[in-house]
Amino acid sequence: MSSADSSPGRRVSLLTLGCARNEVDSEELAGRLTAGGWELSADPEDSDVVVVNTCGFVEAAKKDSVDTLLAASDTGAKVVAVGCMAERYGRELADNLPEADAVLGFDHYPALADRLADIAEGREIASHTPADRRTLLPISPVERPAAAEQVTVPGHAGWGPRVLRSRLDDAPVAALKIASGCDRRCSFCAIPSFRGSFVSRHPDEIVAEAEWLATQGARELFLVSENSTSYGKDLGRELGGTRALEALLPRLAAVDGIDRVRVSYLQPAETRPDLVRVIATTPGVADYFDLSFQHSSEAVLRRMRRFGSTDSFLALVDQIREYAPEAGIRTNVIVGFPGETEDDVAELERFLTGARLDAVGVFGYSDEDGTEAEGFDGKLDEETVAERVGRLSALVEELTAQRAEDRIGTVVDVLVETVDDEVTGRAAHQAPEVDGECVVLDADGCKPGELLRCEVVDSAGVDLVVRPLEPVAGSAP
C-alpha cells in the first residue's frame, strides 16, 4: 500500500509560475496527485501541502518563485518546490531556502503522491541533485523515442486509455504540450540543460488529449513546447518526420468542440514555407506566428549562436502576409547583448519598423548561470542596457499601437474569456496573457467560451474594441 493510499483526505494546492509549459506540467501533477488519493484545493490556507511549480528562466522569474515559496510557508502547510528552478538548482535552493520542506526534481513526478505523503508525515526527502538533462537521451533524435520511455519528461506522462491530467481552471483556452526540451545551443539560454534534449509526443497521444480537453470545456488549444518547429524530427518518416506538425494541425482543428488551434514558440530559421502555408490557411488554425527572432543584427545573432538577418526575417514576414495579410505576428527581442553596438541597435530598429509586428517583448540582457554568454567579453553596463530597453520599448509601443489601429474596420473572431463588468476575449492574432485583448461592446448574454464574429471599431494600444456581428457558426459555448 502506498503512502498516499494509507492517508486519505489530505489536501494539496498547486501554485504555478512561469510559462504555459509549466501550466501543463502542473495539470499533469494534479492528475497524478488525484490518482494517488490527494484532494486538490484552490486555497493554500486550507491545504496540508502547497506545491509551487517554479520558473528558473531569468532572475525576475526566480525571485517570483522564491517569493511565492516564502508566502506559501506562511500558511503553515508543508511547502514543496518543483519545476524548473527546483530542477536547475536542487540542493543549492534547499540550502538557501529552509522554508521549503522539500525541493523535488522532474524524476520525482511519477511518485509525487507518495512523496507528498512522506513529507506531510514528517519524513525527510533528500533534495534533488541537478544534472545536465541533455545527457539522458541519445544525441541522435531518431534514437530518442524508445529511450525516452525510461526518462521522466514533464507533460509526457503515459496517457493510455485515460488522460493523466486534471484541469486547474475552467478557462476556454488550454495549453497542450506537443514536445519538450531543445537541441539548440543559444549562447544566452540555460533551458536545454535542465529541460533536456528535444522529444516529440506521439501525434495520436496529442489528439487524444485534445479530445479530452474539449470535453473539459476547452475551445482553443494553445500548442506549447520549447521549439515547435522541431516537432516530429525524432518521430520517423512514418509519422511525418520534420513535416509532422503540418499533418498534426488539421487533425487538431477537426476535433469536435475545438474552435481554434494556436501554435507557439516557432524558430524563424526552422519555419518552413509549407508550415507557414498550413498555419496561415488551415480552417480552425489561428493565422498566428509566435516567432523567436531575439535580434536582427547578423553580428549579434552569430554571438547568440542563432541564424538570420533583418532582410531574411522581413522576407519571412512578407511570406506570411502573402498568405494572410491580417496574420498576427509576435516576438521577443534581447537588447544589450555582449558586444552589441549602436549600429546593431539601429539594425534591430530597422527590422521592427519594417515588420509591423502585433506584439513585441523587449528584454535587457543579463547573465544566466552556466551559459556560454556568461563568459563573453564586451559586456555593457546596466545604464546602457536600460537606456536601450527604454528606447526600443517606446518604439515598439508606437509600432504595435499603429498595427492595432490598422485593424479598425476589419472583422475578427473573438473567443470570449471573461464576462464581468465588461466582456473581454481574444482574436486570432492575440495569444493568452501576452498579446492584448478585445473589449466586446453590446455583448449582453454571451458566455465564456463563445466565439463571436465582431467588427473592430476602435483600439487602445494593442487592445481592440469590437462589436459582435453574429455568433460564429458551429460555436459551442
Coordinates of C-alpha atoms in Angstrom, one line a residue:
M1 CA 0.0 0.0 0.0
S2 CA 1.4 3.4 -1.0
S3 CA 1.8 6.3 1.5
A4 CA -0.9 8.2 -0.4
D5 CA -3.4 5.3 -0.1
S6 CA -2.7 5.0 3.7
S7 CA -3.5 8.6 4.4
P8 CA -6.7 9.6 2.5
G9 CA -8.4 13.0 2.7
R10 CA -5.2 15.1 2.5
R11 CA -5.4 18.3 0.6
V12 CA -2.9 19.9 -1.7
S13 CA -2.6 23.2 -3.5
L14 CA -0.7 23.8 -6.7
L15 CA 0.8 27.2 -7.4
T16 CA 2.2 27.7 -10.9
L17 CA 4.7 30.3 -12.1
G18 CA 6.2 30.9 -15.5
C19 CA 5.1 29.9 -18.9
A20 CA 2.2 27.8 -20.4
R21 CA 4.5 24.8 -20.4
N22 CA 4.6 24.9 -16.7
E23 CA 0.8 25.2 -16.6
V24 CA 0.6 21.9 -18.5
D25 CA 3.1 20.3 -16.1
S26 CA 1.0 21.4 -13.1
E27 CA -2.1 19.9 -14.6
E28 CA -0.2 16.6 -15.1
L29 CA 0.9 16.8 -11.5
A30 CA -2.7 17.5 -10.4
G31 CA -3.8 14.3 -12.3
R32 CA -1.1 12.3 -10.7
L33 CA -2.0 13.6 -7.2
T34 CA -5.7 13.0 -7.5
A35 CA -5.0 9.4 -8.8
G36 CA -2.8 9.0 -5.7
G37 CA -5.6 9.9 -3.3
W38 CA -5.0 13.6 -2.8
E39 CA -7.7 16.2 -2.9
L40 CA -6.9 19.4 -4.9
S41 CA -7.6 22.7 -3.1
A42 CA -7.6 26.2 -4.5
D43 CA -6.8 27.6 -1.1
P44 CA -3.3 27.2 0.2
E45 CA -4.5 28.2 3.7
D46 CA -6.7 25.1 3.7
S47 CA -4.1 22.6 2.5
D48 CA -1.7 20.1 4.1
V49 CA 0.9 20.7 1.4
V50 CA 1.5 23.5 -1.0
V51 CA 3.4 22.6 -4.2
V52 CA 5.0 25.5 -6.0
N53 CA 5.8 24.8 -9.7
T54 CA 8.7 27.2 -10.0
C55 CA 10.2 29.1 -13.0
G56 CA 14.0 29.2 -13.4
F57 CA 14.4 31.1 -16.6
V58 CA 15.6 34.7 -15.7
E59 CA 16.4 36.5 -12.4
A60 CA 13.0 38.1 -12.1
A61 CA 11.2 34.8 -12.5
K62 CA 13.5 33.2 -9.9
K63 CA 12.7 36.0 -7.5
D64 CA 8.9 35.5 -8.1
S65 CA 9.4 31.8 -7.4
V66 CA 11.3 32.4 -4.1
D67 CA 8.7 35.0 -3.0
T68 CA 5.9 32.5 -3.7
L69 CA 7.6 29.8 -1.7
L70 CA 8.1 32.1 1.2
A71 CA 4.5 33.2 1.1
A72 CA 3.4 29.6 1.0
S73 CA 5.4 28.8 4.1
D74 CA 3.4 31.5 6.0
T75 CA 0.2 29.3 5.6
G76 CA 1.6 26.7 8.0
A77 CA 1.3 24.0 5.3
K78 CA 4.3 21.9 4.2
V79 CA 5.9 23.6 1.2
V80 CA 7.4 21.7 -1.8
A81 CA 9.3 23.3 -4.7
V82 CA 9.1 21.6 -8.1
G83 CA 9.5 22.8 -11.6
C84 CA 12.4 24.4 -13.5
M85 CA 14.1 26.3 -10.6
A86 CA 13.9 23.2 -8.4
E87 CA 15.3 21.0 -11.3
R88 CA 18.0 23.5 -12.1
Y89 CA 19.3 24.3 -8.6
G90 CA 18.1 21.4 -6.3
R91 CA 20.1 21.1 -3.2
E92 CA 21.5 24.7 -3.6
L93 CA 17.9 26.0 -3.5
A94 CA 17.1 23.8 -0.5
D95 CA 20.2 25.0 1.4
N96 CA 19.3 28.6 0.8
L97 CA 15.6 28.3 1.4
P98 CA 14.9 26.3 4.6
E99 CA 11.3 27.4 4.4
A100 CA 10.8 24.8 1.7
D101 CA 10.3 21.3 3.2
A102 CA 11.5 19.6 0.0
V103 CA 13.0 20.5 -3.4
L104 CA 12.0 17.8 -5.9
G105 CA 13.1 17.4 -9.5
F106 CA 11.3 16.0 -12.5
D107 CA 12.3 12.5 -11.7
H108 CA 10.1 12.7 -8.5
Y109 CA 7.0 13.4 -10.6
P110 CA 5.8 9.8 -11.2
A111 CA 5.7 9.1 -7.5
L112 CA 4.8 12.6 -6.3
A113 CA 1.7 11.5 -4.4
D114 CA 3.7 9.2 -2.3
R115 CA 6.5 11.8 -1.8
L116 CA 4.0 14.4 -0.6
A117 CA 2.5 11.8 1.9
D118 CA 6.0 11.2 3.2
I119 CA 6.6 15.0 3.6
A120 CA 3.1 15.5 5.3
E121 CA 4.0 12.8 7.8
G122 CA 7.3 14.5 8.6
R123 CA 9.6 12.1 6.8
E124 CA 12.6 13.9 5.2
I125 CA 13.1 13.6 1.4
A126 CA 16.5 14.1 0.0
S127 CA 16.6 17.2 -2.2
H128 CA 17.1 16.8 -6.0
T129 CA 20.7 16.7 -7.3
P130 CA 20.9 18.6 -10.6
A131 CA 22.5 17.1 -13.7
D132 CA 22.6 18.2 -17.3
R133 CA 19.4 16.5 -18.6
R134 CA 20.8 16.6 -22.2
T135 CA 22.9 13.6 -21.3
L136 CA 19.9 11.4 -20.5
L137 CA 18.9 10.8 -24.2
P138 CA 20.8 9.8 -27.3
I139 CA 22.4 12.5 -29.4
S140 CA 20.6 11.2 -32.5
P141 CA 16.9 12.4 -32.4
V142 CA 15.6 9.2 -34.1
E143 CA 17.0 7.1 -31.3
R144 CA 15.2 9.0 -28.6
P145 CA 11.6 7.7 -28.7
A146 CA 12.5 4.3 -27.2
A147 CA 15.0 5.8 -24.7
A148 CA 12.5 8.5 -23.6
E149 CA 10.3 5.8 -22.1
Q150 CA 13.0 5.5 -19.4
V151 CA 13.3 9.2 -18.7
T152 CA 10.8 11.4 -16.9
V153 CA 9.7 14.2 -19.3
P154 CA 7.1 16.5 -17.8
G155 CA 4.0 16.7 -19.8
H156 CA 4.7 13.3 -21.5
A157 CA 3.1 11.0 -19.0
G158 CA 1.8 7.6 -20.1
W159 CA -1.6 8.7 -21.4
G160 CA -3.1 5.2 -22.2
P161 CA -6.9 4.9 -22.0
R162 CA -7.2 8.0 -19.8
V163 CA -5.6 11.3 -19.8
L164 CA -3.4 11.8 -16.7
R165 CA -4.2 15.4 -16.3
S166 CA -6.7 17.5 -14.2
R167 CA -7.6 21.0 -15.2
L168 CA -6.9 23.6 -12.6
D169 CA -9.3 26.2 -14.0
D170 CA -12.3 26.4 -16.3
A171 CA -10.8 28.8 -18.9
P172 CA -11.9 28.2 -22.5
V173 CA -8.3 28.1 -23.6
A174 CA -6.0 25.2 -22.7
A175 CA -2.3 24.7 -23.3
L176 CA -1.4 21.4 -24.9
K177 CA 2.2 20.2 -24.9
I178 CA 3.5 18.8 -28.2
A179 CA 7.1 18.4 -27.3
S180 CA 9.7 19.1 -24.5
G181 CA 13.3 20.1 -24.5
C182 CA 15.5 21.8 -27.0
D183 CA 18.5 20.9 -29.1
R184 CA 19.5 24.4 -29.9
R185 CA 22.6 25.9 -28.2
C186 CA 21.7 29.6 -27.9
S187 CA 24.6 31.2 -26.0
F188 CA 22.3 33.1 -23.6
C189 CA 19.9 30.3 -22.7
A190 CA 20.2 27.6 -20.0
I191 CA 16.8 25.9 -20.7
P192 CA 18.2 22.8 -22.5
S193 CA 20.5 22.0 -19.6
F194 CA 17.5 21.5 -17.2
R195 CA 14.7 20.7 -19.6
G196 CA 16.8 18.2 -21.7
S197 CA 17.1 17.3 -25.3
F198 CA 14.1 17.7 -27.7
V199 CA 11.5 15.0 -27.5
S200 CA 8.2 15.0 -29.5
R201 CA 5.0 13.5 -28.3
H202 CA 3.3 10.9 -30.5
P203 CA 0.6 12.7 -32.6
D204 CA -2.1 10.2 -31.6
E205 CA -1.5 11.0 -27.9
I206 CA -1.7 14.7 -28.6
V207 CA -5.0 14.3 -30.5
A208 CA -6.4 12.1 -27.7
E209 CA -5.5 14.7 -25.1
A210 CA -7.1 17.4 -27.4
E211 CA -10.3 15.4 -27.5
W212 CA -10.3 15.1 -23.7
L213 CA -9.7 18.9 -23.3
A214 CA -12.7 19.5 -25.5
T215 CA -14.8 17.5 -23.0
Q216 CA -13.4 19.7 -20.2
G217 CA -14.6 23.0 -21.7
A218 CA -11.6 24.0 -23.8
R219 CA -12.5 25.8 -27.0
E220 CA -9.0 26.9 -28.0
L221 CA -5.9 24.7 -27.9
F222 CA -2.6 26.6 -27.3
L223 CA 0.2 24.3 -28.6
V224 CA 3.4 24.7 -26.5
S225 CA 6.9 23.4 -26.4
E226 CA 10.4 24.8 -26.3
N227 CA 10.6 24.7 -30.1
S228 CA 7.5 23.8 -32.0
T229 CA 9.2 24.0 -35.4
S230 CA 11.3 20.9 -34.5
Y231 CA 8.2 18.8 -33.8
G232 CA 8.5 15.4 -35.4
K233 CA 12.2 15.3 -36.2
D234 CA 12.6 12.4 -33.8
L235 CA 9.4 10.5 -34.8
G236 CA 10.5 9.0 -38.1
R237 CA 9.1 9.3 -41.6
E238 CA 6.1 7.1 -41.0
L239 CA 4.8 9.8 -38.6
G240 CA 5.7 12.7 -40.8
G241 CA 9.3 13.4 -39.7
T242 CA 10.1 17.1 -39.9
R243 CA 6.7 17.7 -41.6
A244 CA 4.7 16.1 -38.7
L245 CA 3.4 19.5 -37.4
E246 CA 1.9 20.2 -40.8
A247 CA 0.0 16.9 -40.6
L248 CA -1.0 17.3 -36.9
L249 CA -2.6 20.8 -37.1
P250 CA -5.5 19.8 -39.4
R251 CA -6.2 16.8 -37.1
L252 CA -6.4 19.0 -34.1
A253 CA -8.6 21.6 -35.8
A254 CA -11.0 18.8 -36.7
V255 CA -11.5 17.8 -33.0
D256 CA -15.2 18.1 -32.1
G257 CA -15.8 21.1 -29.8
I258 CA -12.5 22.8 -30.6
D259 CA -12.9 26.2 -32.4
R260 CA -9.3 27.3 -32.7
V261 CA -5.8 25.9 -32.6
R262 CA -2.8 28.2 -31.9
V263 CA 0.9 27.3 -32.3
S264 CA 3.5 28.9 -30.2
Y265 CA 7.3 29.0 -30.0
L266 CA 8.4 28.9 -33.6
Q267 CA 12.1 29.3 -34.5
P268 CA 12.4 31.6 -37.6
A269 CA 15.4 29.7 -39.1
E270 CA 13.3 26.5 -39.0
T271 CA 9.9 27.9 -40.1
R272 CA 9.4 26.1 -43.4
P273 CA 7.2 27.5 -46.3
D274 CA 4.8 24.6 -46.0
L275 CA 4.4 25.2 -42.3
V276 CA 3.7 28.9 -43.0
R277 CA 1.1 27.9 -45.5
V278 CA -0.6 25.4 -43.2
I279 CA -0.8 27.8 -40.3
A280 CA -2.0 30.7 -42.4
T281 CA -4.6 28.8 -44.5
T282 CA -6.0 25.9 -42.5
P283 CA -9.6 26.5 -41.2
G284 CA -9.6 26.3 -37.4
V285 CA -5.9 27.1 -37.1
A286 CA -5.2 30.7 -36.0
D287 CA -3.2 32.6 -38.5
Y288 CA -0.8 33.5 -35.7
F289 CA 3.0 33.3 -35.7
D290 CA 4.9 33.4 -32.4
L291 CA 8.5 33.8 -33.9
S292 CA 11.5 33.9 -31.7
F293 CA 13.6 36.5 -33.6
Q294 CA 15.6 37.7 -30.5
H295 CA 17.5 40.2 -32.6
S296 CA 18.1 41.0 -36.3
S297 CA 21.7 42.1 -36.5
E298 CA 23.7 39.3 -38.0
A299 CA 26.7 40.1 -35.8
V300 CA 24.6 39.8 -32.6
L301 CA 22.8 36.7 -33.8
R302 CA 26.1 35.0 -34.5
R303 CA 27.2 35.7 -30.9
M304 CA 23.8 34.4 -29.8
R305 CA 24.5 31.2 -31.8
R306 CA 21.5 31.9 -33.9
F307 CA 20.8 32.4 -37.6
G308 CA 19.1 35.1 -39.7
S309 CA 19.3 38.8 -40.5
T310 CA 17.0 41.8 -40.9
D311 CA 16.4 41.1 -44.6
S312 CA 15.7 37.3 -44.1
F313 CA 13.4 38.0 -41.3
L314 CA 11.5 40.6 -43.2
A315 CA 11.2 38.2 -46.1
L316 CA 9.6 35.6 -43.7
V317 CA 7.1 38.3 -42.5
D318 CA 6.3 39.1 -46.2
Q319 CA 5.8 35.4 -46.9
I320 CA 3.3 35.1 -44.0
R321 CA 1.4 38.1 -45.1
E322 CA 1.2 36.9 -48.7
Y323 CA -1.0 34.1 -47.4
A324 CA -2.8 36.0 -44.6
P325 CA -2.5 39.9 -44.7
E326 CA -4.1 40.1 -41.2
A327 CA -2.0 37.4 -39.6
G328 CA -0.8 38.0 -36.1
I329 CA 3.0 38.0 -35.6
R330 CA 4.7 38.5 -32.3
T331 CA 8.3 38.1 -31.0
N332 CA 10.7 38.8 -28.1
V333 CA 13.9 40.7 -28.5
I334 CA 17.0 41.0 -26.3
V335 CA 18.9 44.2 -26.3
G336 CA 22.2 45.0 -24.6
F337 CA 23.8 41.6 -25.6
P338 CA 27.5 41.5 -25.0
G339 CA 29.2 43.3 -27.9
E340 CA 26.1 45.0 -29.2
T341 CA 26.8 48.3 -30.9
E342 CA 24.7 51.3 -31.7
D343 CA 24.7 50.1 -35.3
D344 CA 23.3 46.7 -34.2
V345 CA 20.5 48.5 -32.3
A346 CA 19.8 50.6 -35.4
E347 CA 19.5 47.3 -37.4
L348 CA 17.0 46.0 -34.9
E349 CA 15.1 49.2 -35.2
R350 CA 15.0 48.8 -39.0
F351 CA 13.6 45.3 -38.6
L352 CA 10.9 46.3 -36.1
T353 CA 9.9 49.3 -38.2
G354 CA 9.6 47.3 -41.4
A355 CA 8.0 44.2 -39.9
R356 CA 5.0 45.9 -38.2
L357 CA 4.5 43.2 -35.7
D358 CA 1.5 42.9 -33.4
A359 CA 3.3 42.3 -30.1
V360 CA 6.9 42.6 -29.1
G361 CA 8.5 41.8 -25.7
V362 CA 11.7 43.8 -25.1
F363 CA 14.2 42.4 -22.6
G364 CA 17.5 43.6 -21.4
Y365 CA 20.3 41.1 -21.4
S366 CA 21.5 39.7 -18.1
D367 CA 23.9 36.8 -17.5
E368 CA 22.4 33.4 -16.9
D369 CA 24.3 30.8 -14.8
G370 CA 26.2 28.3 -16.8
T371 CA 25.6 29.8 -20.3
E372 CA 28.2 30.5 -22.9
A373 CA 27.4 34.2 -23.0
E374 CA 28.1 34.5 -19.2
G375 CA 31.8 34.3 -20.2
F376 CA 31.7 36.7 -23.2
D377 CA 33.6 39.9 -23.3
G378 CA 32.0 43.2 -24.4
K379 CA 29.5 43.3 -21.5
L380 CA 27.5 46.6 -21.5
D381 CA 26.9 48.5 -18.3
E382 CA 23.4 48.4 -16.7
E383 CA 22.7 52.0 -17.6
T384 CA 23.4 51.4 -21.3
V385 CA 21.2 48.3 -21.3
A386 CA 18.4 50.1 -19.5
E387 CA 18.6 53.0 -22.0
R388 CA 18.4 50.7 -25.0
V389 CA 15.5 48.8 -23.4
G390 CA 13.6 52.1 -22.9
R391 CA 14.3 53.3 -26.4
L392 CA 13.2 50.0 -28.1
S393 CA 10.2 49.7 -25.8
A394 CA 9.0 53.2 -26.8
L395 CA 9.4 52.3 -30.5
V396 CA 7.6 49.0 -30.1
E397 CA 4.7 50.7 -28.2
E398 CA 4.2 53.1 -31.0
L399 CA 4.5 50.5 -33.8
T400 CA 2.2 47.9 -32.2
A401 CA -0.4 50.6 -31.4
Q402 CA -0.3 51.6 -35.1
R403 CA -0.7 47.9 -36.1
A404 CA -3.8 47.6 -33.8
E405 CA -5.2 50.9 -35.2
D406 CA -4.9 49.5 -38.7
R407 CA -7.3 46.7 -37.8
I408 CA -10.2 49.1 -37.2
G409 CA -12.9 48.2 -39.7
T410 CA -11.8 44.6 -40.1
V411 CA -13.7 41.6 -38.9
V412 CA -12.2 39.3 -36.2
D413 CA -13.4 36.1 -34.4
V414 CA -13.2 36.7 -30.7
L415 CA -13.1 33.9 -28.1
V416 CA -14.9 35.3 -25.0
E417 CA -12.9 34.7 -21.9
T418 CA -14.4 36.9 -19.1
V419 CA -17.9 38.2 -18.5
D420 CA -17.7 40.7 -15.6
D421 CA -18.2 44.5 -15.7
E422 CA -17.1 44.2 -19.3
V423 CA -16.8 41.4 -21.7
T424 CA -13.3 40.6 -22.9
G425 CA -11.8 38.0 -25.2
R426 CA -9.1 37.4 -27.8
A427 CA -9.0 37.5 -31.6
A428 CA -6.9 35.1 -33.6
H429 CA -3.8 37.4 -33.5
Q430 CA -3.9 37.6 -29.7
A431 CA -2.4 34.8 -27.6
P432 CA -3.3 34.4 -23.9
E433 CA -1.8 36.9 -21.5
V434 CA 0.9 38.4 -23.8
D435 CA -0.7 40.0 -26.8
G436 CA -3.5 42.3 -25.7
E437 CA -7.2 41.6 -25.8
C438 CA -10.6 42.6 -27.2
V439 CA -13.2 44.5 -25.3
V440 CA -16.6 43.4 -26.6
L441 CA -19.4 46.0 -26.7
D442 CA -23.1 45.2 -26.8
A443 CA -22.5 41.6 -25.8
D444 CA -25.1 41.0 -23.1
G445 CA -25.9 37.4 -22.6
C446 CA -22.8 35.9 -24.1
K447 CA -20.8 33.3 -22.1
P448 CA -17.1 32.4 -21.6
G449 CA -16.1 30.0 -24.4
E450 CA -18.4 31.6 -27.0
L451 CA -16.9 32.6 -30.3
L452 CA -18.2 35.8 -31.7
R453 CA -17.6 37.3 -35.1
C454 CA -17.0 41.0 -34.5
E455 CA -16.1 44.2 -36.2
V456 CA -13.2 46.2 -34.8
V457 CA -14.5 49.7 -34.0
D458 CA -11.6 51.2 -32.0
S459 CA -8.2 50.4 -30.5
A460 CA -6.3 51.3 -27.3
G461 CA -2.6 50.5 -27.5
V462 CA -2.5 46.8 -28.6
D463 CA -6.1 46.2 -27.3
L464 CA -9.1 46.3 -29.7
V465 CA -12.7 47.4 -29.1
V466 CA -15.1 45.3 -31.0
R467 CA -18.8 44.9 -31.6
P468 CA -20.5 41.5 -32.4
L469 CA -21.9 40.9 -35.9
E470 CA -23.2 37.4 -35.3
P471 CA -22.2 34.2 -33.4
V472 CA -19.7 32.1 -35.5
A473 CA -21.4 29.1 -37.0
G474 CA -20.5 25.9 -35.1
S475 CA -19.5 27.7 -31.9
A476 CA -20.1 25.6 -28.8
P477 CA -20.1 27.5 -25.6

